[in-house]
Amino acid sequence: MYNRTNTMSWEPLSFQDLTLAKSQKLTKKKITKNADKVEPKPEPKVIEVDNSVIEQQLAIIKQQAKEQAYQDGFNLGKEEGFNIGQQAGYEQGYAIGQQEGKAVIEQQLDAEKLKAVETIANLVSHFHTAINQIDDLIVPQLFDLALVAAQKTVGTISKVKQKQLMHTIKTLIDEGSMIIKSASLHLHPDDLLWIEPLLQDEIKQYHWQLVADTNVELGDCKIWTDTNQVDASNACHWQMMADCIQGENQ
């Protein structure tokens, strides 16, 4: 026996091939039988849906979407409004702060200006006061200095002093002889030496006495009576002159 699968080539037949061929035939038969026994699929059931329920659910979904959109819009508007309000508040606060700061600075400047004006006014017032005080202080001092200079100038001329002293004594004798009796004329000892010979007649006539007094300066004289004293010194004359001049200036 031989397996004639190809006219051109042949191979010896094996038992394994026979077994495999039989099992394939059996399998095909089983599949054919099972295919004949397959039951038909049941038809799908039709489910009835209530339209009101669907509409209700759609309404709920729409409401939820509306609320969500409202909330999102509210949050977004709130955020934008907050930002806008914050910016507006910042600008308003900045403007108010700038205005208040400017007002404070202007007040400080006004206060400083007023203080400066007051300081200048005080300086001017003090300056005038100082000038007046200088006049009150310096002018008398200058006057005293002039008197001292005049005294020194006159006092250094002996002949002038003698003539002045003689004139003073004669004036006192002429004016006081009618009311002053037994007066004593005090002179410096050096002045007494040269003036006594010149006044002998007047002294004897009016009963006056000449007294050498070391307390009396050269060129000065003093008259002593029982009731008072007449100072005819140059210092007294200069003081009287100064008082008169100052009184006229005032």
PDB file of C-alpha atoms in Angstrom:
ATOM      1  CA  MET A   1       0.000   0.000   0.000  1.00  0.00           C
ATOM      2  CA  TYR A   2       1.220   3.560  -0.571  1.00  0.00           C
ATOM      3  CA  ASN A   3      -0.020   7.112  -0.224  1.00  0.00           C
ATOM      4  CA  ARG A   4      -0.432   8.718  -3.531  1.00  0.00           C
ATOM      5  CA  THR A   5      -0.511  12.420  -2.773  1.00  0.00           C
ATOM      6  CA  ASN A   6       1.639  13.522  -5.627  1.00  0.00           C
ATOM      7  CA  THR A   7       2.118  11.954  -8.964  1.00  0.00           C
ATOM      8  CA  MET A   8       5.635  13.157  -9.095  1.00  0.00           C
ATOM      9  CA  SER A   9       6.739  12.029  -5.556  1.00  0.00           C
ATOM     10  CA  TRP A  10       5.581   9.428  -3.130  1.00  0.00           C
ATOM     11  CA  GLU A  11       6.291   8.554   0.451  1.00  0.00           C
ATOM     12  CA  PRO A  12       5.584   5.436   2.503  1.00  0.00           C
ATOM     13  CA  LEU A  13       2.363   5.613   4.559  1.00  0.00           C
ATOM     14  CA  SER A  14       2.718   5.799   8.361  1.00  0.00           C
ATOM     15  CA  PHE A  15       0.244   4.828  11.066  1.00  0.00           C
ATOM     16  CA  GLN A  16       0.589   8.203  12.723  1.00  0.00           C
ATOM     17  CA  ASP A  17      -0.866   9.905   9.707  1.00  0.00           C
ATOM     18  CA  LEU A  18      -3.840   7.565   9.773  1.00  0.00           C
ATOM     19  CA  THR A  19      -4.521   8.312  13.420  1.00  0.00           C
ATOM     20  CA  LEU A  20      -4.352  12.065  12.857  1.00  0.00           C
ATOM     21  CA  ALA A  21      -6.711  11.837   9.908  1.00  0.00           C
ATOM     22  CA  LYS A  22      -9.276   9.915  11.921  1.00  0.00           C
ATOM     23  CA  SER A  23      -9.202  12.377  14.822  1.00  0.00           C
ATOM     24  CA  GLN A  24      -9.724  15.304  12.471  1.00  0.00           C
ATOM     25  CA  LYS A  25     -12.788  13.583  10.935  1.00  0.00           C
ATOM     26  CA  LEU A  26     -14.280  12.983  14.392  1.00  0.00           C
ATOM     27  CA  THR A  27     -13.731  16.578  15.458  1.00  0.00           C
ATOM     28  CA  LYS A  28     -15.486  17.860  12.341  1.00  0.00           C
ATOM     29  CA  LYS A  29     -18.453  15.612  13.057  1.00  0.00           C
ATOM     30  CA  LYS A  30     -18.750  16.907  16.669  1.00  0.00           C
ATOM     31  CA  ILE A  31     -18.602  20.510  15.573  1.00  0.00           C
ATOM     32  CA  THR A  32     -21.321  19.828  13.005  1.00  0.00           C
ATOM     33  CA  LYS A  33     -23.566  18.197  15.620  1.00  0.00           C
ATOM     34  CA  ASN A  34     -23.013  21.044  18.104  1.00  0.00           C
ATOM     35  CA  ALA A  35     -23.773  23.565  15.425  1.00  0.00           C
ATOM     36  CA  ASP A  36     -27.038  21.873  14.771  1.00  0.00           C
ATOM     37  CA  LYS A  37     -27.953  22.069  18.490  1.00  0.00           C
ATOM     38  CA  VAL A  38     -27.327  25.977  18.979  1.00  0.00           C
ATOM     39  CA  GLU A  39     -30.448  27.637  20.350  1.00  0.00           C
ATOM     40  CA  PRO A  40     -31.618  31.039  19.006  1.00  0.00           C
ATOM     41  CA  LYS A  41     -30.811  34.210  21.119  1.00  0.00           C
ATOM     42  CA  PRO A  42     -33.724  35.761  22.979  1.00  0.00           C
ATOM     43  CA  GLU A  43     -35.027  39.119  21.692  1.00  0.00           C
ATOM     44  CA  PRO A  44     -34.099  42.214  23.833  1.00  0.00           C
ATOM     45  CA  LYS A  45     -36.771  43.501  26.143  1.00  0.00           C
ATOM     46  CA  VAL A  46     -38.104  46.994  25.525  1.00  0.00           C
ATOM     47  CA  ILE A  47     -37.923  49.146  28.691  1.00  0.00           C
ATOM     48  CA  GLU A  48     -40.510  51.858  28.948  1.00  0.00           C
ATOM     49  CA  VAL A  49     -39.144  55.213  30.356  1.00  0.00           C
ATOM     50  CA  ASP A  50     -41.291  57.918  31.949  1.00  0.00           C
ATOM     51  CA  ASN A  51     -40.722  61.259  30.182  1.00  0.00           C
ATOM     52  CA  SER A  52     -41.580  63.236  33.323  1.00  0.00           C
ATOM     53  CA  VAL A  53     -38.699  61.605  35.155  1.00  0.00           C
ATOM     54  CA  ILE A  54     -36.330  62.503  32.345  1.00  0.00           C
ATOM     55  CA  GLU A  55     -37.575  66.084  32.300  1.00  0.00           C
ATOM     56  CA  GLN A  56     -37.211  66.296  36.076  1.00  0.00           C
ATOM     57  CA  GLN A  57     -33.641  65.014  35.912  1.00  0.00           C
ATOM     58  CA  LEU A  58     -32.865  67.427  33.083  1.00  0.00           C
ATOM     59  CA  ALA A  59     -34.303  70.280  35.146  1.00  0.00           C
ATOM     60  CA  ILE A  60     -32.140  69.256  38.095  1.00  0.00           C
ATOM     61  CA  ILE A  61     -29.059  69.112  35.868  1.00  0.00           C
ATOM     62  CA  LYS A  62     -29.898  72.527  34.401  1.00  0.00           C
ATOM     63  CA  GLN A  63     -30.424  73.995  37.883  1.00  0.00           C
ATOM     64  CA  GLN A  64     -27.149  72.542  39.099  1.00  0.00           C
ATOM     65  CA  ALA A  65     -25.351  73.890  36.036  1.00  0.00           C
ATOM     66  CA  LYS A  66     -27.010  77.277  36.561  1.00  0.00           C
ATOM     67  CA  GLU A  67     -26.053  77.367  40.231  1.00  0.00           C
ATOM     68  CA  GLN A  68     -22.523  76.290  39.424  1.00  0.00           C
ATOM     69  CA  ALA A  69     -22.269  78.954  36.726  1.00  0.00           C
ATOM     70  CA  TYR A  70     -23.711  81.533  39.133  1.00  0.00           C
ATOM     71  CA  GLN A  71     -21.242  80.537  41.814  1.00  0.00           C
ATOM     72  CA  ASP A  72     -18.349  80.622  39.369  1.00  0.00           C
ATOM     73  CA  GLY A  73     -19.491  84.001  38.073  1.00  0.00           C
ATOM     74  CA  PHE A  74     -19.972  85.257  41.620  1.00  0.00           C
ATOM     75  CA  ASN A  75     -16.509  84.124  42.657  1.00  0.00           C
ATOM     76  CA  LEU A  76     -14.944  85.616  39.541  1.00  0.00           C
ATOM     77  CA  GLY A  77     -16.872  88.871  39.960  1.00  0.00           C
ATOM     78  CA  LYS A  78     -15.980  88.958  43.629  1.00  0.00           C
ATOM     79  CA  GLU A  79     -12.320  88.489  42.847  1.00  0.00           C
ATOM     80  CA  GLU A  80     -12.367  91.099  40.103  1.00  0.00           C
ATOM     81  CA  GLY A  81     -14.398  93.452  42.280  1.00  0.00           C
ATOM     82  CA  PHE A  82     -11.965  92.932  45.137  1.00  0.00           C
ATOM     83  CA  ASN A  83      -9.049  93.679  42.850  1.00  0.00           C
ATOM     84  CA  ILE A  84     -10.780  96.745  41.439  1.00  0.00           C
ATOM     85  CA  GLY A  85     -11.825  97.884  44.905  1.00  0.00           C
ATOM     86  CA  GLN A  86      -8.349  97.262  46.234  1.00  0.00           C
ATOM     87  CA  GLN A  87      -6.829  99.296  43.416  1.00  0.00           C
ATOM     88  CA  ALA A  88      -9.408 102.057  43.877  1.00  0.00           C
ATOM     89  CA  GLY A  89      -8.849 102.023  47.629  1.00  0.00           C
ATOM     90  CA  TYR A  90      -5.102 102.151  47.120  1.00  0.00           C
ATOM     91  CA  GLU A  91      -5.394 105.067  44.732  1.00  0.00           C
ATOM     92  CA  GLN A  92      -7.829 106.874  47.019  1.00  0.00           C
ATOM     93  CA  GLY A  93      -5.684 106.208  50.082  1.00  0.00           C
ATOM     94  CA  TYR A  94      -2.576 107.292  48.213  1.00  0.00           C
ATOM     95  CA  ALA A  95      -4.277 110.507  47.107  1.00  0.00           C
ATOM     96  CA  ILE A  96      -5.569 111.221  50.627  1.00  0.00           C
ATOM     97  CA  GLY A  97      -2.192 110.437  52.176  1.00  0.00           C
ATOM     98  CA  GLN A  98      -0.425 112.618  49.644  1.00  0.00           C
ATOM     99  CA  GLN A  99      -2.858 115.458  50.284  1.00  0.00           C
ATOM    100  CA  GLU A 100      -2.561 115.137  54.062  1.00  0.00           C
ATOM    101  CA  GLY A 101       1.219 114.917  53.832  1.00  0.00           C
ATOM    102  CA  LYS A 102       1.273 118.013  51.655  1.00  0.00           C
ATOM    103  CA  ALA A 103      -0.964 119.827  54.148  1.00  0.00           C
ATOM    104  CA  VAL A 104       1.303 118.816  57.039  1.00  0.00           C
ATOM    105  CA  ILE A 105       4.383 119.974  55.148  1.00  0.00           C
ATOM    106  CA  GLU A 106       2.692 123.287  54.321  1.00  0.00           C
ATOM    107  CA  GLN A 107       1.740 123.731  57.973  1.00  0.00           C
ATOM    108  CA  GLN A 108       5.305 123.004  59.032  1.00  0.00           C
ATOM    109  CA  LEU A 109       6.619 125.448  56.447  1.00  0.00           C
ATOM    110  CA  ASP A 110       4.125 128.090  57.588  1.00  0.00           C
ATOM    111  CA  ALA A 111       5.146 127.506  61.205  1.00  0.00           C
ATOM    112  CA  GLU A 112       8.820 127.729  60.291  1.00  0.00           C
ATOM    113  CA  LYS A 113       8.188 130.886  58.269  1.00  0.00           C
ATOM    114  CA  LEU A 114       6.264 132.420  61.171  1.00  0.00           C
ATOM    115  CA  LYS A 115       9.022 131.407  63.565  1.00  0.00           C
ATOM    116  CA  ALA A 116      11.646 132.900  61.264  1.00  0.00           C
ATOM    117  CA  VAL A 117       9.660 136.143  60.992  1.00  0.00           C
ATOM    118  CA  GLU A 118       9.286 136.286  64.776  1.00  0.00           C
ATOM    119  CA  THR A 119      13.004 135.643  65.183  1.00  0.00           C
ATOM    120  CA  ILE A 120      13.856 138.417  62.732  1.00  0.00           C
ATOM    121  CA  ALA A 121      11.391 140.761  64.459  1.00  0.00           C
ATOM    122  CA  ASN A 122      12.973 139.962  67.825  1.00  0.00           C
ATOM    123  CA  LEU A 123      16.421 140.563  66.390  1.00  0.00           C
ATOM    124  CA  VAL A 124      15.334 143.921  64.982  1.00  0.00           C
ATOM    125  CA  SER A 125      13.696 144.873  68.279  1.00  0.00           C
ATOM    126  CA  HIS A 126      16.744 143.785  70.255  1.00  0.00           C
ATOM    127  CA  PHE A 127      18.954 145.630  67.786  1.00  0.00           C
ATOM    128  CA  HIS A 128      17.046 148.883  68.329  1.00  0.00           C
ATOM    129  CA  THR A 129      17.105 148.292  72.071  1.00  0.00           C
ATOM    130  CA  ALA A 130      20.827 147.611  71.931  1.00  0.00           C
ATOM    131  CA  ILE A 131      21.366 150.787  69.885  1.00  0.00           C
ATOM    132  CA  ASN A 132      19.395 152.790  72.433  1.00  0.00           C
ATOM    133  CA  GLN A 133      21.333 151.194  75.251  1.00  0.00           C
ATOM    134  CA  ILE A 134      24.570 151.973  73.459  1.00  0.00           C
ATOM    135  CA  ASP A 135      23.466 155.593  73.187  1.00  0.00           C
ATOM    136  CA  ASP A 136      22.529 155.627  76.858  1.00  0.00           C
ATOM    137  CA  LEU A 137      25.804 154.023  77.906  1.00  0.00           C
ATOM    138  CA  ILE A 138      28.367 155.321  75.461  1.00  0.00           C
ATOM    139  CA  VAL A 139      27.247 158.942  75.146  1.00  0.00           C
ATOM    140  CA  PRO A 140      27.554 159.646  78.897  1.00  0.00           C
ATOM    141  CA  GLN A 141      30.884 157.854  78.935  1.00  0.00           C
ATOM    142  CA  LEU A 142      32.095 159.925  75.999  1.00  0.00           C
ATOM    143  CA  PHE A 143      30.837 163.043  77.745  1.00  0.00           C
ATOM    144  CA  ASP A 144      32.628 162.108  80.950  1.00  0.00           C
ATOM    145  CA  LEU A 145      35.749 161.386  78.947  1.00  0.00           C
ATOM    146  CA  ALA A 146      35.519 164.819  77.334  1.00  0.00           C
ATOM    147  CA  LEU A 147      35.095 166.450  80.728  1.00  0.00           C
ATOM    148  CA  VAL A 148      38.077 164.569  82.105  1.00  0.00           C
ATOM    149  CA  ALA A 149      40.134 165.618  79.104  1.00  0.00           C
ATOM    150  CA  ALA A 150      39.045 169.222  79.605  1.00  0.00           C
ATOM    151  CA  GLN A 151      39.849 169.001  83.297  1.00  0.00           C
ATOM    152  CA  LYS A 152      43.291 167.622  82.578  1.00  0.00           C
ATOM    153  CA  THR A 153      43.897 170.266  79.962  1.00  0.00           C
ATOM    154  CA  VAL A 154      42.794 173.140  82.196  1.00  0.00           C
ATOM    155  CA  GLY A 155      44.397 171.654  85.272  1.00  0.00           C
ATOM    156  CA  THR A 156      47.813 171.550  83.682  1.00  0.00           C
ATOM    157  CA  ILE A 157      47.907 175.312  83.154  1.00  0.00           C
ATOM    158  CA  SER A 158      48.914 176.890  86.464  1.00  0.00           C
ATOM    159  CA  LYS A 159      48.168 180.498  85.492  1.00  0.00           C
ATOM    160  CA  VAL A 160      44.704 179.537  84.373  1.00  0.00           C
ATOM    161  CA  LYS A 161      44.117 177.746  87.672  1.00  0.00           C
ATOM    162  CA  GLN A 162      45.273 180.757  89.670  1.00  0.00           C
ATOM    163  CA  LYS A 163      43.079 183.172  87.745  1.00  0.00           C
ATOM    164  CA  GLN A 164      40.138 180.826  88.078  1.00  0.00           C
ATOM    165  CA  LEU A 165      40.670 180.395  91.807  1.00  0.00           C
ATOM    166  CA  MET A 166      40.998 184.128  92.361  1.00  0.00           C
ATOM    167  CA  HIS A 167      37.834 184.765  90.386  1.00  0.00           C
ATOM    168  CA  THR A 168      35.974 182.113  92.364  1.00  0.00           C
ATOM    169  CA  ILE A 169      37.051 183.480  95.743  1.00  0.00           C
ATOM    170  CA  LYS A 170      36.161 187.072  94.863  1.00  0.00           C
ATOM    171  CA  THR A 171      32.798 185.964  93.590  1.00  0.00           C
ATOM    172  CA  LEU A 172      32.107 184.058  96.806  1.00  0.00           C
ATOM    173  CA  ILE A 173      33.201 186.996  98.931  1.00  0.00           C
ATOM    174  CA  ASP A 174      31.096 189.457  96.966  1.00  0.00           C
ATOM    175  CA  GLU A 175      28.017 187.229  97.062  1.00  0.00           C
ATOM    176  CA  GLY A 176      28.400 185.998 100.634  1.00  0.00           C
ATOM    177  CA  SER A 177      29.699 189.059 102.425  1.00  0.00           C
ATOM    178  CA  MET A 178      26.225 190.395 102.986  1.00  0.00           C
ATOM    179  CA  ILE A 179      24.912 187.257 104.689  1.00  0.00           C
ATOM    180  CA  ILE A 180      27.995 185.295 105.735  1.00  0.00           C
ATOM    181  CA  LYS A 181      29.994 186.565 108.689  1.00  0.00           C
ATOM    182  CA  SER A 182      33.056 185.019 110.292  1.00  0.00           C
ATOM    183  CA  ALA A 183      33.522 182.498 107.511  1.00  0.00           C
ATOM    184  CA  SER A 184      36.673 180.447 107.004  1.00  0.00           C
ATOM    185  CA  LEU A 185      38.141 179.969 103.543  1.00  0.00           C
ATOM    186  CA  HIS A 186      39.947 176.639 103.188  1.00  0.00           C
ATOM    187  CA  LEU A 187      42.698 176.463 100.578  1.00  0.00           C
ATOM    188  CA  HIS A 188      45.507 174.145  99.654  1.00  0.00           C
ATOM    189  CA  PRO A 189      48.682 175.236 101.499  1.00  0.00           C
ATOM    190  CA  ASP A 190      50.473 176.006  98.221  1.00  0.00           C
ATOM    191  CA  ASP A 191      47.562 178.156  97.036  1.00  0.00           C
ATOM    192  CA  LEU A 192      47.413 179.922 100.388  1.00  0.00           C
ATOM    193  CA  LEU A 193      51.006 181.139  99.975  1.00  0.00           C
ATOM    194  CA  TRP A 194      50.336 183.190  96.880  1.00  0.00           C
ATOM    195  CA  ILE A 195      46.694 184.142  97.439  1.00  0.00           C
ATOM    196  CA  GLU A 196      46.895 185.478 101.016  1.00  0.00           C
ATOM    197  CA  PRO A 197      48.756 188.680 100.052  1.00  0.00           C
ATOM    198  CA  LEU A 198      46.199 189.392  97.348  1.00  0.00           C
ATOM    199  CA  LEU A 199      43.159 189.040  99.638  1.00  0.00           C
ATOM    200  CA  GLN A 200      44.349 190.824 102.781  1.00  0.00           C
ATOM    201  CA  ASP A 201      41.977 193.739 102.378  1.00  0.00           C
ATOM    202  CA  GLU A 202      38.885 191.614 101.723  1.00  0.00           C
ATOM    203  CA  ILE A 203      39.688 189.212 104.544  1.00  0.00           C
ATOM    204  CA  LYS A 204      40.102 191.983 107.072  1.00  0.00           C
ATOM    205  CA  GLN A 205      37.030 193.826 105.854  1.00  0.00           C
ATOM    206  CA  TYR A 206      34.652 190.894 106.141  1.00  0.00           C
ATOM    207  CA  HIS A 207      36.395 189.141 109.001  1.00  0.00           C
ATOM    208  CA  TRP A 208      37.115 185.984 107.096  1.00  0.00           C
ATOM    209  CA  GLN A 209      39.854 183.557 107.952  1.00  0.00           C
ATOM    210  CA  LEU A 210      42.205 181.769 105.566  1.00  0.00           C
ATOM    211  CA  VAL A 211      42.865 178.144 106.506  1.00  0.00           C
ATOM    212  CA  ALA A 212      45.492 175.860 104.960  1.00  0.00           C
ATOM    213  CA  ASP A 213      43.753 172.538 104.311  1.00  0.00           C
ATOM    214  CA  THR A 214      45.607 169.599 102.774  1.00  0.00           C
ATOM    215  CA  ASN A 215      42.285 167.928 101.970  1.00  0.00           C
ATOM    216  CA  VAL A 216      41.574 170.627  99.417  1.00  0.00           C
ATOM    217  CA  GLU A 217      43.049 170.114  95.952  1.00  0.00           C
ATOM    218  CA  LEU A 218      45.207 172.708  94.236  1.00  0.00           C
ATOM    219  CA  GLY A 219      43.009 175.277  92.559  1.00  0.00           C
ATOM    220  CA  ASP A 220      40.022 174.391  94.779  1.00  0.00           C
ATOM    221  CA  CYS A 221      38.504 176.141  97.760  1.00  0.00           C
ATOM    222  CA  LYS A 222      35.797 175.557 100.336  1.00  0.00           C
ATOM    223  CA  ILE A 223      33.955 177.978 102.594  1.00  0.00           C
ATOM    224  CA  TRP A 224      32.929 176.870 106.044  1.00  0.00           C
ATOM    225  CA  THR A 225      30.356 178.686 108.147  1.00  0.00           C
ATOM    226  CA  ASP A 226      28.591 177.874 111.346  1.00  0.00           C
ATOM    227  CA  THR A 227      25.613 176.450 109.440  1.00  0.00           C
ATOM    228  CA  ASN A 228      26.783 175.108 106.099  1.00  0.00           C
ATOM    229  CA  GLN A 229      29.612 174.469 103.649  1.00  0.00           C
ATOM    230  CA  VAL A 230      30.142 175.825 100.144  1.00  0.00           C
ATOM    231  CA  ASP A 231      32.186 173.548  97.864  1.00  0.00           C
ATOM    232  CA  ALA A 232      33.878 175.561  95.122  1.00  0.00           C
ATOM    233  CA  SER A 233      36.163 172.797  93.911  1.00  0.00           C
ATOM    234  CA  ASN A 234      36.731 172.142  90.241  1.00  0.00           C
ATOM    235  CA  ALA A 235      35.296 168.641  90.610  1.00  0.00           C
ATOM    236  CA  CYS A 236      32.078 170.096  91.936  1.00  0.00           C
ATOM    237  CA  HIS A 237      31.968 172.627  89.092  1.00  0.00           C
ATOM    238  CA  TRP A 238      32.537 169.921  86.489  1.00  0.00           C
ATOM    239  CA  GLN A 239      29.843 167.755  88.054  1.00  0.00           C
ATOM    240  CA  MET A 240      27.387 170.630  88.026  1.00  0.00           C
ATOM    241  CA  MET A 241      28.256 171.321  84.395  1.00  0.00           C
ATOM    242  CA  ALA A 242      27.823 167.664  83.471  1.00  0.00           C
ATOM    243  CA  ASP A 243      24.466 167.478  85.255  1.00  0.00           C
ATOM    244  CA  CYS A 244      23.251 170.538  83.407  1.00  0.00           C
ATOM    245  CA  ILE A 245      24.334 169.249  80.000  1.00  0.00           C
ATOM    246  CA  GLN A 246      22.874 165.808  80.598  1.00  0.00           C
ATOM    247  CA  GLY A 247      19.656 167.385  81.806  1.00  0.00           C
ATOM    248  CA  GLU A 248      19.401 169.373  78.595  1.00  0.00           C
ATOM    249  CA  ASN A 249      20.011 166.247  76.492  1.00  0.00           C
ATOM    250  CA  GLN A 250      17.270 164.343  78.291  1.00  0.00           C
TER     251      GLN A 250
END
